[in-house]
Amino acid sequence: MEGEFLDFALRQNVDEIALEACFFDALDDDLCAEVKARLDDAGVDRVLGWGHPRDYGVAPSRKSWRA
């Protein structure tokens, strides 16, 4: 999956890629090294975010945003 995403993104000639750690094994050192090497080789900056795809209800509610 990660390889397919990187292939697609790099074909778009992007300058930066945002990676969400909840969608890949961010604790896999080999995978992270591979992703880093590919992005370094392509000269692409990256942003790493963490979050759960289902949120688990830990984020503030929309009601609290209005306060």
PDB file of C-alpha atoms in Angstrom:
ATOM      1  CA  MET A   1       0.000   0.000   0.000  1.00  0.00           C
ATOM      2  CA  GLU A   2       2.706   2.495   0.970  1.00  0.00           C
ATOM      3  CA  GLY A   3       4.602   1.764  -2.235  1.00  0.00           C
ATOM      4  CA  GLU A   4       1.520   2.337  -4.377  1.00  0.00           C
ATOM      5  CA  PHE A   5       0.850   5.666  -2.667  1.00  0.00           C
ATOM      6  CA  LEU A   6       4.433   6.818  -3.095  1.00  0.00           C
ATOM      7  CA  ASP A   7       4.479   5.710  -6.744  1.00  0.00           C
ATOM      8  CA  PHE A   8       1.323   7.718  -7.417  1.00  0.00           C
ATOM      9  CA  ALA A   9       2.398  10.782  -5.439  1.00  0.00           C
ATOM     10  CA  LEU A  10       5.847  10.942  -6.998  1.00  0.00           C
ATOM     11  CA  ARG A  11       4.362  10.676 -10.504  1.00  0.00           C
ATOM     12  CA  GLN A  12       2.455  13.879  -9.706  1.00  0.00           C
ATOM     13  CA  ASN A  13       5.749  15.749  -9.216  1.00  0.00           C
ATOM     14  CA  VAL A  14       4.718  16.959  -5.761  1.00  0.00           C
ATOM     15  CA  ASP A  15       7.047  19.010  -3.566  1.00  0.00           C
ATOM     16  CA  GLU A  16       5.706  17.686  -0.264  1.00  0.00           C
ATOM     17  CA  ILE A  17       3.856  14.615   0.990  1.00  0.00           C
ATOM     18  CA  ALA A  18       1.827  14.375   4.197  1.00  0.00           C
ATOM     19  CA  LEU A  19       1.999  10.928   5.766  1.00  0.00           C
ATOM     20  CA  GLU A  20      -0.497   9.845   8.417  1.00  0.00           C
ATOM     21  CA  ALA A  21       1.162   7.323  10.724  1.00  0.00           C
ATOM     22  CA  CYS A  22      -2.139   5.645  11.560  1.00  0.00           C
ATOM     23  CA  PHE A  23      -2.299   4.283   8.004  1.00  0.00           C
ATOM     24  CA  PHE A  24       1.064   2.477   7.948  1.00  0.00           C
ATOM     25  CA  ASP A  25       3.379   0.686  10.357  1.00  0.00           C
ATOM     26  CA  ALA A  26       5.349   3.703  11.576  1.00  0.00           C
ATOM     27  CA  LEU A  27       7.272   1.465  13.999  1.00  0.00           C
ATOM     28  CA  ASP A  28       8.713  -0.647  11.169  1.00  0.00           C
ATOM     29  CA  ASP A  29      12.265   0.682  10.872  1.00  0.00           C
ATOM     30  CA  ASP A  30      12.855  -0.946   7.482  1.00  0.00           C
ATOM     31  CA  LEU A  31       9.669   0.509   6.019  1.00  0.00           C
ATOM     32  CA  CYS A  32      10.451   3.978   7.395  1.00  0.00           C
ATOM     33  CA  ALA A  33      13.991   3.802   5.983  1.00  0.00           C
ATOM     34  CA  GLU A  34      12.611   2.803   2.570  1.00  0.00           C
ATOM     35  CA  VAL A  35      10.065   5.630   2.552  1.00  0.00           C
ATOM     36  CA  LYS A  36      12.711   8.121   3.693  1.00  0.00           C
ATOM     37  CA  ALA A  37      15.152   6.991   1.000  1.00  0.00           C
ATOM     38  CA  ARG A  38      12.536   7.260  -1.751  1.00  0.00           C
ATOM     39  CA  LEU A  39      11.471  10.731  -0.648  1.00  0.00           C
ATOM     40  CA  ASP A  40      15.074  11.871  -0.229  1.00  0.00           C
ATOM     41  CA  ASP A  41      15.960  10.571  -3.711  1.00  0.00           C
ATOM     42  CA  ALA A  42      12.988  12.439  -5.179  1.00  0.00           C
ATOM     43  CA  GLY A  43      13.774  15.622  -3.227  1.00  0.00           C
ATOM     44  CA  VAL A  44      10.305  15.602  -1.651  1.00  0.00           C
ATOM     45  CA  ASP A  45       9.652  17.168   1.753  1.00  0.00           C
ATOM     46  CA  ARG A  46       7.399  15.320   4.143  1.00  0.00           C
ATOM     47  CA  VAL A  47       5.023  16.004   6.998  1.00  0.00           C
ATOM     48  CA  LEU A  48       4.224  13.261   9.479  1.00  0.00           C
ATOM     49  CA  GLY A  49       0.924  13.340  11.299  1.00  0.00           C
ATOM     50  CA  TRP A  50      -0.567  10.961  13.797  1.00  0.00           C
ATOM     51  CA  GLY A  51      -4.216  10.272  14.314  1.00  0.00           C
ATOM     52  CA  HIS A  52      -6.601   7.383  14.352  1.00  0.00           C
ATOM     53  CA  PRO A  53      -8.847   6.968  11.307  1.00  0.00           C
ATOM     54  CA  ARG A  54     -11.848   6.571  13.644  1.00  0.00           C
ATOM     55  CA  ASP A  55     -10.655   9.313  16.056  1.00  0.00           C
ATOM     56  CA  TYR A  56     -11.611   7.203  19.113  1.00  0.00           C
ATOM     57  CA  GLY A  57     -13.404  10.257  20.464  1.00  0.00           C
ATOM     58  CA  VAL A  58     -10.349  11.858  22.026  1.00  0.00           C
ATOM     59  CA  ALA A  59     -10.486  15.057  19.983  1.00  0.00           C
ATOM     60  CA  PRO A  60     -12.474  17.993  21.335  1.00  0.00           C
ATOM     61  CA  SER A  61     -16.106  17.921  20.320  1.00  0.00           C
ATOM     62  CA  ARG A  62     -17.457  20.324  17.721  1.00  0.00           C
ATOM     63  CA  LYS A  63     -19.454  22.011  20.503  1.00  0.00           C
ATOM     64  CA  SER A  64     -16.255  22.972  22.308  1.00  0.00           C
ATOM     65  CA  TRP A  65     -14.897  24.581  19.120  1.00  0.00           C
ATOM     66  CA  ARG A  66     -17.685  27.140  19.264  1.00  0.00           C
ATOM     67  CA  ALA A  67     -16.895  28.239  22.830  1.00  0.00           C
TER      68      ALA A  67
END
